[in-house]
PDB file of C-alpha atoms and ligand atoms in Angstrom:
ATOM      1  CA  MET A  28      60.563 128.111 105.333  1.00 57.00           C
ATOM      2  CA  ARG A  29      62.161 129.951 102.417  1.00 60.00           C
ATOM      3  CA  LYS A  30      60.168 129.982  99.227  1.00 70.00           C
ATOM      4  CA  ILE A  31      61.683 127.908  96.430  1.00 76.00           C
ATOM      5  CA  LYS A  32      62.306 129.812  93.208  1.00 82.00           C
ATOM      6  CA  PRO A  33      61.592 127.520  90.274  1.00 86.00           C
ATOM      7  CA  ASN A  34      64.191 126.971  87.601  1.00 87.00           C
ATOM      8  CA  TYR A  35      63.175 125.742  84.155  1.00 79.00           C
ATOM      9  CA  SER A  36      66.318 124.089  82.876  1.00 84.00           C
ATOM     10  CA  SER A  37      66.656 120.320  82.972  1.00 87.00           C
ATOM     11  CA  TYR A  38      70.462 120.314  83.083  1.00 93.00           C
ATOM     12  CA  ILE A  39      72.069 121.873  86.147  1.00 94.00           C
ATOM     13  CA  VAL A  40      75.825 122.285  86.228  1.00 96.00           C
ATOM     14  CA  SER A  41      76.521 123.644  89.707  1.00 97.00           C
ATOM     15  CA  LYS A  42      77.170 120.887  92.242  1.00 98.00           C
ATOM     16  CA  TRP A  43      76.665 123.502  94.964  1.00 98.00           C
ATOM     17  CA  ALA A  44      73.202 124.501  93.679  1.00 97.00           C
ATOM     18  CA  LYS A  45      72.069 120.880  93.443  1.00 97.00           C
ATOM     19  CA  THR A  46      73.264 120.092  96.970  1.00 96.00           C
ATOM     20  CA  GLN A  47      71.580 123.220  98.333  1.00 97.00           C
ATOM     21  CA  ALA A  48      68.295 122.125  96.760  1.00 97.00           C
ATOM     22  CA  VAL A  49      68.372 118.827  98.694  1.00 98.00           C
ATOM     23  CA  ILE A  50      69.657 120.018 102.114  1.00 98.00           C
ATOM     24  CA  PRO A  51      66.333 121.638 103.209  1.00 97.00           C
ATOM     25  CA  ASN A  52      64.815 118.138 103.256  1.00 98.00           C
ATOM     26  CA  ARG A  53      65.920 116.938 106.708  1.00 97.00           C
ATOM     27  CA  LYS A  54      65.451 113.252 105.871  1.00 98.00           C
ATOM     28  CA  LEU A  55      67.692 113.545 102.818  1.00 98.00           C
ATOM     29  CA  ALA A  56      70.283 115.871 104.368  1.00 98.00           C
ATOM     30  CA  GLN A  57      71.698 112.949 106.398  1.00 98.00           C
ATOM     31  CA  TYR A  58      72.878 111.367 103.136  1.00 98.00           C
ATOM     32  CA  ILE A  59      74.857 114.396 101.977  1.00 98.00           C
ATOM     33  CA  PRO A  60      78.418 114.655 103.288  1.00 98.00           C
ATOM     34  CA  GLU A  61      79.183 118.082 104.741  1.00 98.00           C
ATOM     35  CA  THR A  62      80.082 120.337 101.793  1.00 98.00           C
ATOM     36  CA  ARG A  63      81.521 123.886 101.778  1.00 98.00           C
ATOM     37  CA  LYS A  64      82.815 126.308  99.201  1.00 98.00           C
ATOM     38  CA  LEU A  65      86.601 125.985  99.169  1.00 98.00           C
ATOM     39  CA  ASN A  66      88.699 128.675 100.801  1.00 98.00           C
ATOM     40  CA  ARG A  67      91.636 128.801 103.200  1.00 98.00           C
ATOM     41  CA  ASP A  68      89.424 128.643 106.314  1.00 98.00           C
ATOM     42  CA  SER A  69      86.852 126.129 105.100  1.00 98.00           C
ATOM     43  CA  LEU A  70      89.534 123.615 104.098  1.00 98.00           C
ATOM     44  CA  ARG A  71      91.292 123.933 107.471  1.00 98.00           C
ATOM     45  CA  GLY A  72      88.008 123.507 109.353  1.00 98.00           C
ATOM     46  CA  MET A  73      86.929 120.536 107.249  1.00 98.00           C
ATOM     47  CA  LEU A  74      90.312 118.813 107.750  1.00 98.00           C
ATOM     48  CA  ASP A  75      89.998 119.371 111.520  1.00 96.00           C
ATOM     49  CA  ARG A  76      86.532 117.854 111.575  1.00 97.00           C
ATOM     50  CA  HIS A  77      86.894 115.024 109.098  1.00 98.00           C
ATOM     51  CA  GLY A  78      90.613 114.245 108.688  1.00 97.00           C
ATOM     52  CA  MET A  79      90.089 113.394 105.022  1.00 98.00           C
ATOM     53  CA  VAL A  80      88.246 115.511 102.472  1.00 98.00           C
ATOM     54  CA  TYR A  81      87.654 115.714  98.721  1.00 98.00           C
ATOM     55  CA  VAL A  82      88.238 118.966  96.865  1.00 98.00           C
ATOM     56  CA  LYS A  83      86.456 119.209  93.512  1.00 98.00           C
ATOM     57  CA  PRO A  84      85.432 121.761  90.887  1.00 98.00           C
ATOM     58  CA  ASN A  85      81.890 123.056  91.359  1.00 98.00           C
ATOM     59  CA  SER A  86      81.166 122.509  87.674  1.00 97.00           C
ATOM     60  CA  GLY A  87      83.382 119.513  86.943  1.00 93.00           C
ATOM     61  CA  THR A  88      82.722 116.204  85.199  1.00 96.00           C
ATOM     62  CA  TYR A  89      84.489 112.880  84.595  1.00 97.00           C
ATOM     63  CA  GLY A  90      86.437 113.173  87.858  1.00 97.00           C
ATOM     64  CA  ILE A  91      88.640 115.883  86.357  1.00 97.00           C
ATOM     65  CA  GLY A  92      90.311 118.157  88.912  1.00 97.00           C
ATOM     66  CA  VAL A  93      89.250 116.056  91.918  1.00 98.00           C
ATOM     67  CA  MET A  94      91.717 115.913  94.855  1.00 98.00           C
ATOM     68  CA  ARG A  95      91.816 113.916  98.062  1.00 98.00           C
ATOM     69  CA  VAL A  96      93.354 115.823 100.973  1.00 98.00           C
ATOM     70  CA  GLU A  97      94.279 114.314 104.335  1.00 98.00           C
ATOM     71  CA  ARG A  98      95.596 115.503 107.656  1.00 96.00           C
ATOM     72  CA  LEU A  99      97.987 112.836 108.827  1.00 93.00           C
ATOM     73  CA  ALA A 100      97.609 111.638 112.408  1.00 80.00           C
ATOM     74  CA  GLY A 101     100.127 109.803 114.571  1.00 69.00           C
ATOM     75  CA  GLU A 102     103.680 109.838 113.340  1.00 62.00           C
ATOM     76  CA  GLY A 103     104.336 112.925 111.273  1.00 59.00           C
ATOM     77  CA  SER A 104     101.193 114.426 112.805  1.00 66.00           C
ATOM     78  CA  GLY A 105     100.474 117.956 111.768  1.00 79.00           C
ATOM     79  CA  SER A 106     101.375 117.122 108.196  1.00 95.00           C
ATOM     80  CA  TYR A 107      99.131 116.932 105.157  1.00 97.00           C
ATOM     81  CA  ARG A 108      98.844 114.860 102.030  1.00 97.00           C
ATOM     82  CA  CYS A 109      97.278 115.846  98.721  1.00 98.00           C
ATOM     83  CA  HIS A 110      96.442 113.154  96.181  1.00 97.00           C
ATOM     84  CA  PHE A 111      95.689 114.417  92.657  1.00 96.00           C
ATOM     85  CA  GLY A 112      95.532 112.098  89.651  1.00 91.00           C
ATOM     86  CA  THR A 113      98.233 109.575  90.466  1.00 89.00           C
ATOM     87  CA  LYS A 114     100.493 112.154  92.160  1.00 94.00           C
ATOM     88  CA  ILE A 115     100.859 112.517  95.922  1.00 96.00           C
ATOM     89  CA  HIS A 116     102.392 115.556  97.638  1.00 97.00           C
ATOM     90  CA  THR A 117     103.117 115.853 101.350  1.00 97.00           C
ATOM     91  CA  PHE A 118     103.369 119.131 103.281  1.00 97.00           C
ATOM     92  CA  THR A 119     104.317 119.884 106.879  1.00 95.00           C
ATOM     93  CA  GLN A 120     102.728 123.355 106.893  1.00 96.00           C
ATOM     94  CA  TYR A 121      99.082 124.088 106.224  1.00 97.00           C
ATOM     95  CA  ASP A 122     100.023 127.228 104.303  1.00 97.00           C
ATOM     96  CA  ASP A 123     102.176 125.199 101.893  1.00 97.00           C
ATOM     97  CA  LEU A 124      99.350 122.731 101.350  1.00 98.00           C
ATOM     98  CA  TYR A 125      96.916 125.539 100.656  1.00 98.00           C
ATOM     99  CA  ARG A 126      99.295 127.291  98.282  1.00 98.00           C
ATOM    100  CA  HIS A 127      99.718 124.033  96.345  1.00 98.00           C
ATOM    101  CA  ILE A 128      95.935 123.563  96.073  1.00 98.00           C
ATOM    102  CA  ALA A 129      95.320 127.209  95.178  1.00 98.00           C
ATOM    103  CA  GLY A 130      97.830 126.781  92.337  1.00 97.00           C
ATOM    104  CA  LEU A 131      95.662 123.972  90.939  1.00 96.00           C
ATOM    105  CA  THR A 132      92.272 125.592  91.477  1.00 96.00           C
ATOM    106  CA  ARG A 133      93.213 129.147  90.393  1.00 95.00           C
ATOM    107  CA  LYS A 134      90.150 131.365  90.287  1.00 93.00           C
ATOM    108  CA  ARG A 135      87.556 128.669  89.662  1.00 96.00           C
ATOM    109  CA  MET A 136      84.957 127.745  92.264  1.00 98.00           C
ATOM    110  CA  TYR A 137      85.744 124.526  94.110  1.00 98.00           C
ATOM    111  CA  LEU A 138      83.959 122.619  96.839  1.00 98.00           C
ATOM    112  CA  VAL A 139      85.421 120.812  99.826  1.00 98.00           C
ATOM    113  CA  GLN A 140      83.445 117.774 100.959  1.00 98.00           C
ATOM    114  CA  LYS A 141      83.787 115.354 103.832  1.00 98.00           C
ATOM    115  CA  GLY A 142      85.738 112.400 102.419  1.00 98.00           C
ATOM    116  CA  ILE A 143      84.104 108.995 102.550  1.00 98.00           C
ATOM    117  CA  HIS A 144      86.346 105.947 102.912  1.00 98.00           C
ATOM    118  CA  LEU A 145      84.863 103.967 100.053  1.00 97.00           C
ATOM    119  CA  LEU A 146      84.426 100.232 100.302  1.00 97.00           C
ATOM    120  CA  LYS A 147      86.912  98.216  98.270  1.00 97.00           C
ATOM    121  CA  TYR A 148      86.669  95.402  95.796  1.00 97.00           C
ATOM    122  CA  LYS A 149      89.975  93.610  95.148  1.00 96.00           C
ATOM    123  CA  LYS A 150      91.797  96.517  96.847  1.00 95.00           C
ATOM    124  CA  ARG A 151      90.156  99.117  94.610  1.00 97.00           C
ATOM    125  CA  ARG A 152      87.692 101.735  95.763  1.00 97.00           C
ATOM    126  CA  PHE A 153      84.188 101.591  94.391  1.00 98.00           C
ATOM    127  CA  ASP A 154      81.001 103.626  94.455  1.00 98.00           C
ATOM    128  CA  LEU A 155      77.558 103.207  92.902  1.00 98.00           C
ATOM    129  CA  ARG A 156      75.474 104.976  90.291  1.00 98.00           C
ATOM    130  CA  VAL A 157      71.725 105.148  90.906  1.00 99.00           C
ATOM    131  CA  MET A 158      69.702 106.004  87.785  1.00 98.00           C
ATOM    132  CA  VAL A 159      66.302 107.630  88.364  1.00 98.00           C
ATOM    133  CA  GLN A 160      63.859 108.563  85.583  1.00 98.00           C
ATOM    134  CA  LYS A 161      60.402 109.925  84.943  1.00 98.00           C
ATOM    135  CA  THR A 162      58.285 107.109  83.549  1.00 98.00           C
ATOM    136  CA  PRO A 163      56.109 107.697  80.473  1.00 97.00           C
ATOM    137  CA  THR A 164      53.148 107.840  82.892  1.00 97.00           C
ATOM    138  CA  GLY A 165      54.810 110.594  84.924  1.00 96.00           C
ATOM    139  CA  ASN A 166      56.097 108.819  88.031  1.00 98.00           C
ATOM    140  CA  TRP A 167      59.656 108.711  89.345  1.00 98.00           C
ATOM    141  CA  GLN A 168      61.301 105.312  89.134  1.00 98.00           C
ATOM    142  CA  THR A 169      64.793 104.050  89.923  1.00 99.00           C
ATOM    143  CA  THR A 170      65.639 102.216  86.723  1.00 98.00           C
ATOM    144  CA  GLY A 171      69.179 101.023  87.293  1.00 98.00           C
ATOM    145  CA  LEU A 172      71.987 100.475  89.797  1.00 98.00           C
ATOM    146  CA  ILE A 173      75.560  99.801  88.764  1.00 98.00           C
ATOM    147  CA  GLY A 174      78.940  99.838  90.505  1.00 98.00           C
ATOM    148  CA  ARG A 175      82.070 101.679  89.411  1.00 98.00           C
ATOM    149  CA  VAL A 176      85.500 100.505  90.489  1.00 98.00           C
ATOM    150  CA  ALA A 177      88.434 102.926  90.518  1.00 97.00           C
ATOM    151  CA  ALA A 178      91.578 102.129  88.547  1.00 96.00           C
ATOM    152  CA  PRO A 179      94.496 101.059  90.783  1.00 93.00           C
ATOM    153  CA  GLY A 180      95.870 104.010  92.745  1.00 90.00           C
ATOM    154  CA  LYS A 181      93.122 106.375  91.552  1.00 95.00           C
ATOM    155  CA  ILE A 182      90.914 108.343  93.924  1.00 97.00           C
ATOM    156  CA  VAL A 183      87.987 108.649  91.471  1.00 98.00           C
ATOM    157  CA  THR A 184      85.783 105.904  90.024  1.00 98.00           C
ATOM    158  CA  ASN A 185      84.631 107.702  86.849  1.00 98.00           C
ATOM    159  CA  VAL A 186      84.642 105.538  83.740  1.00 97.00           C
ATOM    160  CA  HIS A 187      86.307 108.434  81.883  1.00 95.00           C
ATOM    161  CA  ASN A 188      89.087 108.220  84.465  1.00 95.00           C
ATOM    162  CA  GLY A 189      89.861 104.527  84.140  1.00 96.00           C
ATOM    163  CA  GLY A 190      86.991 103.235  86.306  1.00 98.00           C
ATOM    164  CA  LYS A 191      85.390  99.853  85.509  1.00 98.00           C
ATOM    165  CA  LEU A 192      81.699  98.986  85.625  1.00 98.00           C
ATOM    166  CA  LYS A 193      80.584  96.018  87.724  1.00 98.00           C
ATOM    167  CA  PRO A 194      77.235  94.700  88.949  1.00 98.00           C
ATOM    168  CA  VAL A 195      76.371  95.935  92.442  1.00 98.00           C
ATOM    169  CA  GLU A 196      75.794  92.365  93.702  1.00 96.00           C
ATOM    170  CA  VAL A 197      79.362  91.431  92.785  1.00 97.00           C
ATOM    171  CA  LEU A 198      80.858  94.463  94.546  1.00 98.00           C
ATOM    172  CA  LEU A 199      78.759  94.037  97.682  1.00 97.00           C
ATOM    173  CA  GLY A 200      79.359  90.291  97.810  1.00 95.00           C
ATOM    174  CA  GLY A 201      82.278  90.579 100.218  1.00 93.00           C
ATOM    175  CA  HIS A 202      80.589  93.207 102.396  1.00 98.00           C
ATOM    176  CA  ALA A 203      77.007  92.051 102.969  1.00 97.00           C
ATOM    177  CA  GLY A 204      74.907  88.892 102.942  1.00 97.00           C
ATOM    178  CA  SER A 205      72.069  88.505 100.448  1.00 96.00           C
ATOM    179  CA  ALA A 206      69.340  89.763 102.814  1.00 97.00           C
ATOM    180  CA  GLU A 207      71.395  92.826 103.727  1.00 97.00           C
ATOM    181  CA  ARG A 208      72.201  93.492 100.050  1.00 97.00           C
ATOM    182  CA  LEU A 209      68.535  93.441  99.219  1.00 97.00           C
ATOM    183  CA  ARG A 210      67.725  95.806 102.098  1.00 97.00           C
ATOM    184  CA  LEU A 211      70.500  98.138 100.957  1.00 98.00           C
ATOM    185  CA  THR A 212      69.568  98.192  97.271  1.00 98.00           C
ATOM    186  CA  SER A 213      65.869  98.755  98.021  1.00 98.00           C
ATOM    187  CA  GLY A 214      66.921 101.621 100.290  1.00 98.00           C
ATOM    188  CA  LEU A 215      69.035 103.106  97.483  1.00 98.00           C
ATOM    189  CA  ARG A 216      66.118 102.838  95.047  1.00 98.00           C
ATOM    190  CA  ARG A 217      63.868 104.723  97.453  1.00 98.00           C
ATOM    191  CA  LEU A 218      66.624 107.272  98.113  1.00 98.00           C
ATOM    192  CA  GLY A 219      66.897 107.879  94.357  1.00 98.00           C
ATOM    193  CA  THR A 220      63.218 108.680  93.872  1.00 98.00           C
ATOM    194  CA  SER A 221      63.112 110.826  97.049  1.00 98.00           C
ATOM    195  CA  VAL A 222      66.042 112.935  95.838  1.00 98.00           C
ATOM    196  CA  ALA A 223      64.404 113.321  92.422  1.00 98.00           C
ATOM    197  CA  ARG A 224      61.142 114.519  93.985  1.00 98.00           C
ATOM    198  CA  GLN A 225      62.975 116.964  96.233  1.00 98.00           C
ATOM    199  CA  LEU A 226      65.049 118.403  93.346  1.00 97.00           C
ATOM    200  CA  ARG A 227      61.938 118.705  91.199  1.00 96.00           C
ATOM    201  CA  LEU A 228      60.545 121.219  93.694  1.00 96.00           C
ATOM    202  CA  LYS A 229      63.174 123.621  92.398  1.00 96.00           C
ATOM    203  CA  TYR A 230      64.027 122.260  88.956  1.00 96.00           C
ATOM    204  CA  ARG A 231      60.611 121.876  87.371  1.00 95.00           C
ATOM    205  CA  ARG A 232      61.740 120.334  84.064  1.00 94.00           C
ATOM    206  CA  LEU A 233      63.833 117.572  85.585  1.00 97.00           C
ATOM    207  CA  LYS A 234      63.278 114.169  83.927  1.00 97.00           C
ATOM    208  CA  GLU A 235      66.244 112.115  85.094  1.00 98.00           C
ATOM    209  CA  ILE A 236      69.028 112.107  87.664  1.00 98.00           C
ATOM    210  CA  GLY A 237      72.020 109.885  88.367  1.00 98.00           C
ATOM    211  CA  LEU A 238      73.269 109.772  91.935  1.00 98.00           C
ATOM    212  CA  ASP A 239      76.903 108.965  92.704  1.00 98.00           C
ATOM    213  CA  VAL A 240      76.617 107.108  95.997  1.00 98.00           C
ATOM    214  CA  ALA A 241      79.460 106.053  98.271  1.00 98.00           C
ATOM    215  CA  LEU A 242      79.071 103.394 100.936  1.00 98.00           C
ATOM    216  CA  ASP A 243      81.155 103.553 104.087  1.00 97.00           C
ATOM    217  CA  GLU A 244      82.173 100.555 106.212  1.00 96.00           C
ATOM    218  CA  LYS A 245      78.815 100.690 108.033  1.00 97.00           C
ATOM    219  CA  LEU A 246      77.127 100.531 104.598  1.00 97.00           C
ATOM    220  CA  HIS A 247      75.699 104.014 105.165  1.00 98.00           C
ATOM    221  CA  PRO A 248      75.015 105.592 101.752  1.00 98.00           C
ATOM    222  CA  TRP A 249      76.453 109.037 101.015  1.00 98.00           C
ATOM    223  CA  ILE A 250      75.421 111.084  97.986  1.00 98.00           C
ATOM    224  CA  LEU A 251      78.647 112.425  96.496  1.00 98.00           C
ATOM    225  CA  GLU A 252      77.104 114.030  93.449  1.00 98.00           C
ATOM    226  CA  ILE A 253      73.770 114.466  91.691  1.00 98.00           C
ATOM    227  CA  ASN A 254      74.060 114.307  87.900  1.00 98.00           C
ATOM    228  CA  THR A 255      71.254 115.781  85.827  1.00 97.00           C
ATOM    229  CA  ALA A 256      72.261 114.276  82.467  1.00 96.00           C
ATOM    230  CA  PRO A 257      73.522 110.851  83.569  1.00 97.00           C
ATOM    231  CA  ASP A 258      75.040 108.560  80.946  1.00 97.00           C
ATOM    232  CA  PRO A 259      72.408 105.902  80.134  1.00 98.00           C
ATOM    233  CA  TYR A 260      74.818 103.768  78.108  1.00 98.00           C
ATOM    234  CA  ILE A 261      76.811 102.482  81.117  1.00 98.00           C
ATOM    235  CA  PHE A 262      73.850 100.187  81.807  1.00 98.00           C
ATOM    236  CA  ARG A 263      74.525  98.300  78.569  1.00 98.00           C
ATOM    237  CA  LYS A 264      77.249  96.584  80.607  1.00 98.00           C
ATOM    238  CA  LEU A 265      74.711  94.644  82.658  1.00 98.00           C
ATOM    239  CA  LYS A 266      73.844  91.080  81.668  1.00 98.00           C
ATOM    240  CA  ASP A 267      70.131  91.695  82.125  1.00 98.00           C
ATOM    241  CA  LYS A 268      69.405  93.514  78.841  1.00 98.00           C
ATOM    242  CA  ARG A 269      65.949  94.551  80.013  1.00 98.00           C
ATOM    243  CA  ILE A 270      67.501  97.158  82.320  1.00 98.00           C
ATOM    244  CA  PHE A 271      69.121  99.203  79.568  1.00 98.00           C
ATOM    245  CA  ALA A 272      66.126  98.637  77.285  1.00 98.00           C
ATOM    246  CA  ARG A 273      63.825 100.281  79.817  1.00 98.00           C
ATOM    247  CA  ILE A 274      66.244 103.144  80.551  1.00 98.00           C
ATOM    248  CA  TYR A 275      66.470 103.798  76.821  1.00 98.00           C
ATOM    249  CA  ARG A 276      62.728 103.638  76.320  1.00 98.00           C
ATOM    250  CA  TYR A 277      62.058 106.154  79.108  1.00 98.00           C
ATOM    251  CA  ALA A 278      64.813 108.496  77.897  1.00 97.00           C
ATOM    252  CA  LYS A 279      63.380 108.370  74.402  1.00 96.00           C
ATOM    253  CA  ALA A 280      59.901 109.110  75.739  1.00 96.00           C
ATOM    254  CA  TYR A 281      61.003 112.354  77.432  1.00 96.00           C
ATOM    255  CA  GLY A 282      63.179 113.355  74.495  1.00 93.00           C
ATOM    256  CA  ARG A 283      66.684 112.932  75.879  1.00 91.00           C
ATOM    257  CA  LEU A 284      67.777 110.427  73.203  1.00 88.00           C
TER     258      LEU A 284
HETATM  259  N1  ADP B  11      83.425 113.129  99.348  1.00 52.76           N
HETATM  260  C1  ADP B  11      83.979 112.130  98.666  1.00 52.76           C
HETATM  261  N2  ADP B  11      84.445 111.028  99.322  1.00 52.76           N
HETATM  262  C2  ADP B  11      84.985 109.985  98.627  1.00 52.76           C
HETATM  263  N3  ADP B  11      85.112 109.958  97.277  1.00 52.76           N
HETATM  264  C3  ADP B  11      84.678 111.021  96.582  1.00 52.76           C
HETATM  265  C4  ADP B  11      84.082 112.165  97.223  1.00 52.76           C
HETATM  266  N4  ADP B  11      83.743 113.061  96.273  1.00 52.76           N
HETATM  267  C5  ADP B  11      84.102 112.521  95.086  1.00 52.76           C
HETATM  268  N5  ADP B  11      84.669 111.288  95.258  1.00 52.76           N
HETATM  269  C6  ADP B  11      85.176 110.404  94.183  1.00 52.76           C
HETATM  270  O1  ADP B  11      85.447 111.190  93.044  1.00 52.76           O
HETATM  271  C7  ADP B  11      84.554 110.852  91.970  1.00 52.76           C
HETATM  272  C8  ADP B  11      84.198 112.106  91.185  1.00 52.76           C
HETATM  273  O2  ADP B  11      83.556 113.044  92.024  1.00 52.76           O
HETATM  274  P1  ADP B  11      82.161 113.693  91.634  1.00 52.76           P
HETATM  275  O3  ADP B  11      81.771 114.566  92.760  1.00 52.76           O
HETATM  276  O4  ADP B  11      81.220 112.634  91.230  1.00 52.76           O
HETATM  277  O5  ADP B  11      82.538 114.641  90.408  1.00 52.76           O
HETATM  278  P2  ADP B  11      82.457 114.425  88.813  1.00 52.76           P
HETATM  279  O6  ADP B  11      81.455 115.429  88.352  1.00 52.76           O
HETATM  280  O7  ADP B  11      83.816 114.721  88.287  1.00 52.76           O
HETATM  281  O8  ADP B  11      81.996 113.018  88.559  1.00 52.76           O
HETATM  282  C9  ADP B  11      83.383 110.164  92.657  1.00 52.76           C
HETATM  283  O9  ADP B  11      82.698 109.277  91.792  1.00 52.76           O
HETATM  284  C10 ADP B  11      84.089 109.406  93.779  1.00 52.76           C
HETATM  285  O10 ADP B  11      84.711 108.233  93.283  1.00 52.76           O
HETATM  286 MG1   MG B  12      80.407 112.009  89.434  1.00 52.76          MG
END
């Protein structure tokens, strides 16, 4: 196995670097959708394999610059659709699609990731945020779960992009019974601490992470992004005030707030 070079920053920008730090763990790799650096060939290959993909800036935040790209099957097959913000463009030639995307990405590094068909709540897509923190006694703990619902017609769920916060139980209500919800949320809590431990092998100063997790129709969790300075304040939205209180206390203890 390759030796891991330690890195002593606690905030890591590159989505690519964070993904690469998790992939060597075979158990965790199954939760990461296939991700490549964007170029003409990788996008074509990813569309062939997955039909729908997300294209996003390697060092982006707030859902800015994120695109959803599809290869249309059936009628009009061989054509492509690119959804960016609230705009949708359709192309019949791959080269035209790529030229359009290259005009938006310019020289910056972008990633192309297998697209997950997110579950919906009242016709809107949603995903989940899993907050994981170092406790004052030095253990990793998942301290909060919350759902984020995309604004109508939007392909991203970020609160800074019109997304709305909702309790996970409410969002999962229509998709799973109470026993299954419990099984799923305990699994997500364990996933959170496992990812934190794995990342810590490389990023020695890490104290907190926030996973953006998508669920597909089989309720399989997919890690879309690992945030290393996750917003603690979104958890103020939850009725149970003890959740935010604990998140705040831990963050204070390791000096984030
Ligand atoms: N592979 C994907 N499949 C489905 N939705 C995605 C995918 N990647 C990103 N998204 C959507 O876009 C949002 C923003 O993407 P993310 O990778 O978290 O970047 P950012 O740093 O801008 O938050 C996600 O919260 C999710 O709603
Ligand atoms: Mg995100």
